[in-house]
Coordinates of C-alpha atoms in Angstrom, one line a residue:
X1 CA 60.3 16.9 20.7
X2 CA 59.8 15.6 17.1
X3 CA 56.8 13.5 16.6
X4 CA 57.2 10.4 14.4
X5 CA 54.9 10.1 10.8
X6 CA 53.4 7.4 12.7
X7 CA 52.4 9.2 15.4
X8 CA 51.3 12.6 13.3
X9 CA 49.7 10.2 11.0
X10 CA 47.3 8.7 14.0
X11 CA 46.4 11.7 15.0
X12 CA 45.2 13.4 12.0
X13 CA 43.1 10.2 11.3
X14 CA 42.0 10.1 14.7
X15 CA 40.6 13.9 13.9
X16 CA 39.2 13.1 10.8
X17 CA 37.4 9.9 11.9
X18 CA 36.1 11.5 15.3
X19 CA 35.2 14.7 12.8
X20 CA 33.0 12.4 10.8
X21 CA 31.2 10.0 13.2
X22 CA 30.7 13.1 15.3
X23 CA 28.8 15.0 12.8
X24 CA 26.9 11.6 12.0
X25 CA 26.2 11.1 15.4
X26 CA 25.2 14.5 16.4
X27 CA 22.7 14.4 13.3
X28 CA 21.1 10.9 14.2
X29 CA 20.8 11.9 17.9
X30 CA 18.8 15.4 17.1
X31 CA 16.8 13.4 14.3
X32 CA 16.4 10.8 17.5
X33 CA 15.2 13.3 20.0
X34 CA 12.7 15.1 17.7
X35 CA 11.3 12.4 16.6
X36 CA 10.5 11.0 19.6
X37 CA 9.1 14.6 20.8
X38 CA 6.9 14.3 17.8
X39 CA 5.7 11.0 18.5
X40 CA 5.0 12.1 22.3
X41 CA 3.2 14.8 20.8
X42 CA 1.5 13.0 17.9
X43 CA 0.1 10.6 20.6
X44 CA -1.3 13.3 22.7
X45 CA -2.7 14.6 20.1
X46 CA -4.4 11.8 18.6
X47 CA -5.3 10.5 22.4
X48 CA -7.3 13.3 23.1
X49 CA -9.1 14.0 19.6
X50 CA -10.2 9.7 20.2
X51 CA -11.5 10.7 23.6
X52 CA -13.4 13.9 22.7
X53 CA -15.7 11.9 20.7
X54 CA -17.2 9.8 23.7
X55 CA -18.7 13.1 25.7
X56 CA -22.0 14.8 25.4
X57 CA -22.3 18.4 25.2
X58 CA -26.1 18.0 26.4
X59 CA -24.5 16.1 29.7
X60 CA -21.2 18.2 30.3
X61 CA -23.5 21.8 30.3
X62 CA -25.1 20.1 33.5
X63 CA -22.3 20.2 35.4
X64 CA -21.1 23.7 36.4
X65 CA -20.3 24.0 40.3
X66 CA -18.5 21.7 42.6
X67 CA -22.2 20.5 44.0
X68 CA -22.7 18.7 41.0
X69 CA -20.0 16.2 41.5
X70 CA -22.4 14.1 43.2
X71 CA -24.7 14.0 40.1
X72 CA -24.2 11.1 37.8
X73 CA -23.4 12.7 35.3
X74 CA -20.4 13.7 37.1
X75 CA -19.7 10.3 37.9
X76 CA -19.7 8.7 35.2
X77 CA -17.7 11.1 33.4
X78 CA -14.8 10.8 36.0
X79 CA -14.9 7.7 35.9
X80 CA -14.4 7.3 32.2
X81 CA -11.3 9.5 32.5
X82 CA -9.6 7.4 35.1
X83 CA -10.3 3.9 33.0
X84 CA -8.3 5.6 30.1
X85 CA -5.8 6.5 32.4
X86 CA -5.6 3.2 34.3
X87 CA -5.3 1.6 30.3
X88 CA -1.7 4.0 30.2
X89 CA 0.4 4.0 32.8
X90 CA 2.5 6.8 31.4
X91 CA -0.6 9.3 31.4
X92 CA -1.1 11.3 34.2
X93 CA -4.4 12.9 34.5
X94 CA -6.8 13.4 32.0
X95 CA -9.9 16.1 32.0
X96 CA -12.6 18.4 30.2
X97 CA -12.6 22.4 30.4
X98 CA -15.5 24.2 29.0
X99 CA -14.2 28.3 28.0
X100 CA -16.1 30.4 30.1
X101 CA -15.9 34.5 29.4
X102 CA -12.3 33.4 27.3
X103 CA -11.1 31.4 30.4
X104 CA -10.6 27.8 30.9
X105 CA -12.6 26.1 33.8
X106 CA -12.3 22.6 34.7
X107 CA -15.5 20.4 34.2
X108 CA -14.5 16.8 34.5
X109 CA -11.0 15.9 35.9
X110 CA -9.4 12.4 36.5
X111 CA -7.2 13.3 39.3
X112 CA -7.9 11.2 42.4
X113 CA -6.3 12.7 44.9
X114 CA -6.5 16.7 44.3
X115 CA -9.5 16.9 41.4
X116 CA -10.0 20.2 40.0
X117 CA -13.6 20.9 40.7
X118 CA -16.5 21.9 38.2
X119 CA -16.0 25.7 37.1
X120 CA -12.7 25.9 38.6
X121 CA -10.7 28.5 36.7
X122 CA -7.5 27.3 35.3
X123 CA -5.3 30.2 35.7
X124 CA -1.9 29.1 33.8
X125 CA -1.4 30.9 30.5
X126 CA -1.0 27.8 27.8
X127 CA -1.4 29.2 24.3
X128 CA -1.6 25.4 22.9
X129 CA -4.9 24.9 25.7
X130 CA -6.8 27.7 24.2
X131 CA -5.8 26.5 20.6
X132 CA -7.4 22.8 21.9
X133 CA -10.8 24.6 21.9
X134 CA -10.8 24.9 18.1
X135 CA -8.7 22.3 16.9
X136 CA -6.1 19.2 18.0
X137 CA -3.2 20.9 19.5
X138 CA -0.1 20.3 21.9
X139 CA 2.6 21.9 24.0
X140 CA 5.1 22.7 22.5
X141 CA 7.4 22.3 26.1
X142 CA 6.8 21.1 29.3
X143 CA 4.1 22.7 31.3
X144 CA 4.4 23.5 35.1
X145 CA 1.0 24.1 37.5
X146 CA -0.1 23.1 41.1
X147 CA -0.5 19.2 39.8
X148 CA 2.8 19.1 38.7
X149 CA 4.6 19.8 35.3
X150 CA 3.6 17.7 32.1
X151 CA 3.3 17.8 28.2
X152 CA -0.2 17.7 27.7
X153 CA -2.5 17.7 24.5
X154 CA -5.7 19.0 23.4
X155 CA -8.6 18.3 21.4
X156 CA -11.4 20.0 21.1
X157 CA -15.5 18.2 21.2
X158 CA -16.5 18.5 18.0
X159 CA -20.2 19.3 19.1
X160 CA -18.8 21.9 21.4
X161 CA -18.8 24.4 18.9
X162 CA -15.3 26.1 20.3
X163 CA -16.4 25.6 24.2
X164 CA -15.2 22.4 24.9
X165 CA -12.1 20.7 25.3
X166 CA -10.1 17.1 26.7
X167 CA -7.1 17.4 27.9
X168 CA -4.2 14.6 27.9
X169 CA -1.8 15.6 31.0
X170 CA 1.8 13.0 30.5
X171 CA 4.4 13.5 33.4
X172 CA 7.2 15.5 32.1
X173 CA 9.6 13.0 34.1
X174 CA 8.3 10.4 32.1
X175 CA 9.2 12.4 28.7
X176 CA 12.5 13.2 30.7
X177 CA 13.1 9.4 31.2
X178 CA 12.6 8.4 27.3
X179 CA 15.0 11.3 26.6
X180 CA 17.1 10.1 28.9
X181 CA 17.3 6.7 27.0
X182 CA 18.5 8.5 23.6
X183 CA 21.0 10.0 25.3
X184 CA 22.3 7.2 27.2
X185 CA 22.3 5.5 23.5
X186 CA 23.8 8.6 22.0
X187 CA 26.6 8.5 24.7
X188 CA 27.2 4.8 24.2
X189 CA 27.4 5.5 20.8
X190 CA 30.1 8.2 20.9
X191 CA 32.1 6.0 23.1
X192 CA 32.2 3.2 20.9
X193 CA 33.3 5.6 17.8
X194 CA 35.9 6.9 20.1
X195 CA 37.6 3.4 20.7
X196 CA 37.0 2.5 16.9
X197 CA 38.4 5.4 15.4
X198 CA 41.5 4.8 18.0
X199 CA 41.8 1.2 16.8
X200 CA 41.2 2.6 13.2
X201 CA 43.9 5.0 13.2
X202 CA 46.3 3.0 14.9
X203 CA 45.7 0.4 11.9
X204 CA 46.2 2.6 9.6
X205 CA 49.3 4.8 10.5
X206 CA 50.7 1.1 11.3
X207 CA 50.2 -0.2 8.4
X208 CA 51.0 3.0 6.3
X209 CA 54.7 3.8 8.3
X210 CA 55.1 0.0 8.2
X211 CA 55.9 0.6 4.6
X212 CA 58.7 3.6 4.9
X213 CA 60.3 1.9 7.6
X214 CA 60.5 -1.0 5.1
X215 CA 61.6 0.6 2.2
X216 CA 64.3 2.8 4.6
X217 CA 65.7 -0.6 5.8
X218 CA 65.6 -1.8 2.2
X219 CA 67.6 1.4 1.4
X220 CA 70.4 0.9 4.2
X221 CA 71.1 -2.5 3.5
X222 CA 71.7 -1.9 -0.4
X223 CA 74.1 1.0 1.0
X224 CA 74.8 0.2 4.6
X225 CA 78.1 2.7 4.4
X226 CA 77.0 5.6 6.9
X227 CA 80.4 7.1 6.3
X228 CA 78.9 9.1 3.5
X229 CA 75.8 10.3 4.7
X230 CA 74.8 9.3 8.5
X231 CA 71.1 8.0 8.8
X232 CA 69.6 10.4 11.5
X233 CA 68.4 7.8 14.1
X234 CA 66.4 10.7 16.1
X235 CA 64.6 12.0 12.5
X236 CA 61.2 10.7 11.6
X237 CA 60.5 7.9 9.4
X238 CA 60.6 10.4 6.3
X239 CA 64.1 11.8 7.1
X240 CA 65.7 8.3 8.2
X241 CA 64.3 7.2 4.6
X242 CA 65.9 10.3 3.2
X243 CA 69.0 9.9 4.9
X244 CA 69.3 6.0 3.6
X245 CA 68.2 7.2 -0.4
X246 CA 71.1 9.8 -0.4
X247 CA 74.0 7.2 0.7
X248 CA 72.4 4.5 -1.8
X249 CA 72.4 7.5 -4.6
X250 CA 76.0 8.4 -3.7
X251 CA 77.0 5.0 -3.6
X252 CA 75.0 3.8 -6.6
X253 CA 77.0 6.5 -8.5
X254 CA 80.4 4.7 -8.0
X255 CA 79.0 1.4 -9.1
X256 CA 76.1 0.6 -11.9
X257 CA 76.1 -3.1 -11.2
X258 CA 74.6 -2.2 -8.0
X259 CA 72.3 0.4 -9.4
X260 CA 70.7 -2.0 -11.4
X261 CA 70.2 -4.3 -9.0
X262 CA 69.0 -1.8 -6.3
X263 CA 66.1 -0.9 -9.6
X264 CA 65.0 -4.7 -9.5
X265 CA 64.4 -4.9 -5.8
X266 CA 62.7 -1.7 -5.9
X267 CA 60.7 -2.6 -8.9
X268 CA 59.7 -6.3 -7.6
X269 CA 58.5 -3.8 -4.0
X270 CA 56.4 -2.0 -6.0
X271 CA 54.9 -4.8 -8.2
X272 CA 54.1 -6.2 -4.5
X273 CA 52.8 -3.5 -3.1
X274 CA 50.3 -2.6 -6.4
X275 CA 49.0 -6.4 -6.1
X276 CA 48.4 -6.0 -2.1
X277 CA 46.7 -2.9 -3.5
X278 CA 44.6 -4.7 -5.7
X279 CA 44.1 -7.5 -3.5
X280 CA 42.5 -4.9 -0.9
X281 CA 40.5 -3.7 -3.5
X282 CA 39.2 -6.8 -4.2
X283 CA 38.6 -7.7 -1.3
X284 CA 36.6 -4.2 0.0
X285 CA 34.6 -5.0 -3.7
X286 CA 33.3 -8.4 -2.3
X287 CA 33.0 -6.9 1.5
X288 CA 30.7 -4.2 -0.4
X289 CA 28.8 -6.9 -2.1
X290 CA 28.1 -9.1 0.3
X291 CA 26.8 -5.8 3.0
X292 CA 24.1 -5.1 0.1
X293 CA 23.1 -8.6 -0.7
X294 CA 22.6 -8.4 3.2
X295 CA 20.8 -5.1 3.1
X296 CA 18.4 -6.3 0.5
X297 CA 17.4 -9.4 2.0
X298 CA 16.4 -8.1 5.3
X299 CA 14.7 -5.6 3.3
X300 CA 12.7 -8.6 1.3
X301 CA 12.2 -10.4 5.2
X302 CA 10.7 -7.4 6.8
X303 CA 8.3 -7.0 4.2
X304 CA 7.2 -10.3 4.1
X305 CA 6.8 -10.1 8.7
X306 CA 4.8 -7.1 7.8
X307 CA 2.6 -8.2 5.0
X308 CA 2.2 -11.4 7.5
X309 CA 1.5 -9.4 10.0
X310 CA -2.0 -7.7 8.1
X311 CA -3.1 -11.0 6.4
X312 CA -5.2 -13.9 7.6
X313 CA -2.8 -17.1 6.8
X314 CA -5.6 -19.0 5.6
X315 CA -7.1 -17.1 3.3
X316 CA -4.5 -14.8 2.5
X317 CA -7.2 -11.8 2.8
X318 CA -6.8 -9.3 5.6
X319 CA -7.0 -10.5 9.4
X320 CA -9.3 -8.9 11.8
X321 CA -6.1 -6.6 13.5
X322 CA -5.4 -5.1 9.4
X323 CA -9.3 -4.4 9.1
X324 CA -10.3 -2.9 12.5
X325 CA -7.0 -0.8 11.2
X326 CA -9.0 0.2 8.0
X327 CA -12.6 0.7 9.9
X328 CA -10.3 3.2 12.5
X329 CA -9.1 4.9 9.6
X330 CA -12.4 5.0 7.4
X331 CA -14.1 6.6 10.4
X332 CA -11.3 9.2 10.9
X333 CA -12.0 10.6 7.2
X334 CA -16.1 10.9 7.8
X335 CA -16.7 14.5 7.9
X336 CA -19.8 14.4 6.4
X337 CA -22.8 12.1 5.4
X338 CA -21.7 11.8 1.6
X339 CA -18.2 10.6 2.9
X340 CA -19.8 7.8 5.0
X341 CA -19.1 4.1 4.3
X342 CA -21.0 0.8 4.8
X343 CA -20.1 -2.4 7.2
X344 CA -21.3 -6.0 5.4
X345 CA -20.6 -8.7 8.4
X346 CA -21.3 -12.2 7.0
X347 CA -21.4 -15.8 8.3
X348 CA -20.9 -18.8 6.8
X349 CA -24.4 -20.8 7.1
X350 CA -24.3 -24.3 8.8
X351 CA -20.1 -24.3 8.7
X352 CA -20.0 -26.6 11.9
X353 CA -21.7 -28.9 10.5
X354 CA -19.3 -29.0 7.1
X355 CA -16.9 -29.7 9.5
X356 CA -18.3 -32.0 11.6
X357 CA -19.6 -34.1 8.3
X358 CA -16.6 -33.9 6.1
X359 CA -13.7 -32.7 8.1
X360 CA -11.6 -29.5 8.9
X361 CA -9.8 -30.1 5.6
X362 CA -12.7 -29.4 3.4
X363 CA -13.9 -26.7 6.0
X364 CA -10.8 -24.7 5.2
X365 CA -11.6 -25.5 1.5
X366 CA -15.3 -23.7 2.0
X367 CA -13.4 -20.9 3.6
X368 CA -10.7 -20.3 0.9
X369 CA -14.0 -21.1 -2.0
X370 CA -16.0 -18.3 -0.1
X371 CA -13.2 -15.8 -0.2
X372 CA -12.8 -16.3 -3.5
X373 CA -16.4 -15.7 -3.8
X374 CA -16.3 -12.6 -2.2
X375 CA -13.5 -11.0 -3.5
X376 CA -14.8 -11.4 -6.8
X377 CA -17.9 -9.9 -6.1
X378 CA -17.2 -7.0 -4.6
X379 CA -15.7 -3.6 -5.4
X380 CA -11.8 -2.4 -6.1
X381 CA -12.6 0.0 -3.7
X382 CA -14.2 -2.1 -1.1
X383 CA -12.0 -3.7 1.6
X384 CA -12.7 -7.8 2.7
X385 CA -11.2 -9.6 5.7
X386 CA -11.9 -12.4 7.8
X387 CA -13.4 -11.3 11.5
X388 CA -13.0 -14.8 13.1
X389 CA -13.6 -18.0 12.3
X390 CA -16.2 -18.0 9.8
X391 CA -17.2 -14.4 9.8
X392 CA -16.0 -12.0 7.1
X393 CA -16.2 -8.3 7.4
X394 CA -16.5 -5.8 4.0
X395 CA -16.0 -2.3 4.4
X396 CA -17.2 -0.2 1.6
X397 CA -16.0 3.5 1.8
X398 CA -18.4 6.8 0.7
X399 CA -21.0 3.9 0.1
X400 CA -24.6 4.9 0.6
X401 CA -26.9 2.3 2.6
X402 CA -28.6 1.2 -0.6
X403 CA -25.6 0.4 -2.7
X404 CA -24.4 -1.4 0.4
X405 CA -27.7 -3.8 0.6
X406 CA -27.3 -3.7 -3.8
X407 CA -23.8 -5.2 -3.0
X408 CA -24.4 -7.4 0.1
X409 CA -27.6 -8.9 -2.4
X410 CA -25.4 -10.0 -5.5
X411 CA -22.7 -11.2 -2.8
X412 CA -25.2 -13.3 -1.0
X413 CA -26.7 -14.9 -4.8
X414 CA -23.0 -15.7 -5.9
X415 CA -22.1 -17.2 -3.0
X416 CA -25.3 -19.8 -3.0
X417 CA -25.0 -20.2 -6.5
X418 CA -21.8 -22.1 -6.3
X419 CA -20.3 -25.2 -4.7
X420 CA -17.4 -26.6 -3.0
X421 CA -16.2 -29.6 -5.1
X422 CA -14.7 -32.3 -2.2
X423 CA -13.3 -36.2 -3.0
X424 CA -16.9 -37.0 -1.6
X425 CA -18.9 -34.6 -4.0
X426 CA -19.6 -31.2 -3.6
X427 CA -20.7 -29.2 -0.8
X428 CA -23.3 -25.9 -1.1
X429 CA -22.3 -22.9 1.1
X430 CA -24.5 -19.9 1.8
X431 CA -24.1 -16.7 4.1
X432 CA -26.1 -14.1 6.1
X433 CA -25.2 -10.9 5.5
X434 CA -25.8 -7.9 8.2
X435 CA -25.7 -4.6 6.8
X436 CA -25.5 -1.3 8.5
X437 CA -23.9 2.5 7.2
X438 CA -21.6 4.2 9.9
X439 CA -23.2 7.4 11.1
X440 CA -20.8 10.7 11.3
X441 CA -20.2 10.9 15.0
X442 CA -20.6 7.8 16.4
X443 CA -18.5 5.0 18.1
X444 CA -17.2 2.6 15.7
X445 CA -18.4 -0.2 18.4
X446 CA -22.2 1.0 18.2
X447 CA -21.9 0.4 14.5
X448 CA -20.3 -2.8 14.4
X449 CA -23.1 -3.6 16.8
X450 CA -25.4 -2.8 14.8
X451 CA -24.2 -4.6 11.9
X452 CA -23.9 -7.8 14.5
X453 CA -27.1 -7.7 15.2
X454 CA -28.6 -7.6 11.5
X455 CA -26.0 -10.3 11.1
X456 CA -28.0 -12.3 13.6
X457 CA -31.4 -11.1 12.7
X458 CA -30.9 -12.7 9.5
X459 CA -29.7 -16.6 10.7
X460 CA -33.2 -16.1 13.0
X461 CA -34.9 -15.4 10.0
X462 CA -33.9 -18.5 8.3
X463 CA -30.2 -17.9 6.5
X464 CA -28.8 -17.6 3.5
X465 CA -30.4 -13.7 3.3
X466 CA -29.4 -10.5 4.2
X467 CA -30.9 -7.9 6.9
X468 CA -30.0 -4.3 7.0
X469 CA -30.4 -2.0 9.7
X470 CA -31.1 1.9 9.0
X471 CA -31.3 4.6 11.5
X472 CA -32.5 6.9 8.5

């Protein structure tokens, strides 16, 4: 059986197009699944460094035998594990091991139902556990035990010197199930480039045969005498067009009149196929264009959602979500007292009553004049945005507690040393200012708490000053 050009034509773009999306695919699908696996990981990771720093070592070297789960120490320590797991449903269990002669024992475990008891060995070999007790670390494939079999990750306390540990347990059918996902996607996906390139091909080897058989009908009706040569009607397109040229040649031979006039109508098909050619052209040119211009302005819009996103829209400075971002990541780079920074929290004095007097209009003008204000006075390093309503919040990185107060001072004088010109006059606007310097180790809460508190030490003490708070 001879197989048409058509049909060999189909095929071997069929190949070619499956050949290509298939390596494309296969690529984006891998790329897919290890990036998920490293975000899995990553938030293990990070999960249980955050949660190493809420333990005492002082506490956790109390407990030691399963007769100190009623102390409350014990307690409370449990209980803290299973809060964070009730906050993420896709956890498991979460715990604390102290090493103990180069084993692992349990000392805290958030498991409800079967808890690992205090100075219960953990027998599996995990090479990534023992790596938690000196720095962050994470399976690197599921683990199996008597609870089950997870990807877990490890962090170790950083008071702990090498003896301590928290451990992140996620159900491996949970990692299964977002896997699962990718490749529900990824098959999908291979479905859909199956049908296209089928669609694809038959386009093309329609649209390319479409032509011969064309030109071999043109052919035969110039020299329809099959007495000479017989058109094979069982041939492919290529030899029926063969067959057709040979009786116009032999033909064309007898009679130049009709030579002539078969070059014309050849010459007018190819001037009509060259401008469908470059009509085609043209019109893949302006298909192109117009995919970019789309390209780059949903580029331009998901910029502008994420700058939104980080900024207060009033003010145009960051919003409280971009600047708890920035405290988060200050604190993750203190490893030592010289790298500490400063927290300035500052409230407008009297703004409910600039309100109240000359309307929310101009009390959004006092906001916007304050900002100003600010972000003059402070530092190209130092980070302002608004904390609600019309509380501000400076961060100001390696910063000594001294420099802070320096900078909260000259803040505090700029700010009462200018006015907010209204239609009705001009209105004064002042500040307190609570100052307090993040110490290495602690919760970022305690010292925003701190700072609150100077904040309000400083409105009790009359306004328009500043109070700091040092633990020095």
């Amino acid at each position: 059986m001879r197989l048409t050009i058509q049909t060999k034509l189909f095929f071997s773009h069929f190949a070619a197009i499956i050949l290509i999306s298939g390596s494309v695919g296969t690529y984006f699908y891998q790329s897919a699944i290890d990036n998920l696996t490293q975000a899995l990981q990553s938030r293990l990771q990070n999960s249980a460094a955050l949660i190493s720093h809420g333990f005492s070592i002082e506490n956790l070297d109390r407990i030691r035998s399963p007769e100190d789960i009623n102390k409350p120490l014990y307690k409370q320590g449990v209980a803290s594990l299973r809060e964070f797991v009730r906050a993420n449903s896709d956890i498991a269990f979460v715990y604390v091991m102290r090493k103990n002669n180069g084993k692992p024992v349990f000392v805290l475990d958030s498991d409800i139902d079967d808890p690992a008891m205090p100075g219960e060995v953990y027998e599996e070999d995990v090479p990534a556990l023992m790596e938690g007790f000196l720095r962050p670390s994470v399976d690197k494939q599921i683990t199996r035990d008597r609870w089950g079999s997870f990807l877990s990750g490890y962090a170790p306390l950083e008071a702990g010197k090498g003896n301590y540990l928290v451990g992140i347990d996620m159900y491996a059918d949970e990692v299964e199930a977002k896997l699962e996902k990718i490749r529900l996607a990824g098959m999908l996906s291979l479905a859909l480039s199956v049908i296209l390139a089928m669609i694809f091909s038959r386009f093309l080897s329609l649209n390319f045969t479409r032509r011969i058989v064309g030109v071999t009908a043109r052919l035969a009706s110039i020299a329809p005498d099959e007495s000479v040569v017989p058109i094979d009607k069982q041939g492919d397109e290529l030899i029926q067009l063969s067959d057709a040229f040979d009786q116009m040649s032999i033909r064309l031979e007898n009679n130049r009149r009709e030579i002539e006039a078969n070059e014309s109508d050849l010459r007018k098909a190819h001037d009509e196929l060259e401008q469908r050619v470059n009509e085609r052209t043209a019109e893949l040119v302006k298909a192109n264009q117009q995919l970019l211009d789309e390209i780059s302005e949903r580029r331009h819009m998901e910029q502008r959602l994420e700058e939104l996103s980080r900024t207060d829209y009033l003010t145009g400075i960051l919003n409280r979500r971009a600047i708890t971002r920035m405290l988060e990541d200050a604190q993750s780079k203190v490893t030592s007292e010289t790298e500490s920074f400063c927290t300035i929290l500052l409230d407008l004095d009297h703004f409910k009553d600039i309100n109240d007097q000359y309307g929310h209009a101009v009390g959004d003008q006092a906001l916007r004049h304050a900002v100003e204000r600010l972000g003059n006075g402070i530092r190209d390093k130092d980070l302002l945005g608004r904390w609600g309503g019309e509380e501000f919040m400076i961060v100001t990185p390696e910063t000594s507690l001294q420099e802070a107060e320096g900078l909260a001072e000259r803040l505090c004088r700029n700010l009462a040393g200018s006015r907010v010109t209204t239609d009705g006059g001009s209105v004064g606007v002042t500040g307190s200012f609570g100052v307090s310097r993040y110490i290495p180790g602690e919760a970022l809460d305690t010292c925003l708490k701190r700072t609150d508190d100077a904040l309000y030490a400083a409105k009790r003490q009359g306004r328009n000053r500043i109070v700091v708070v040092s633990l020095e």
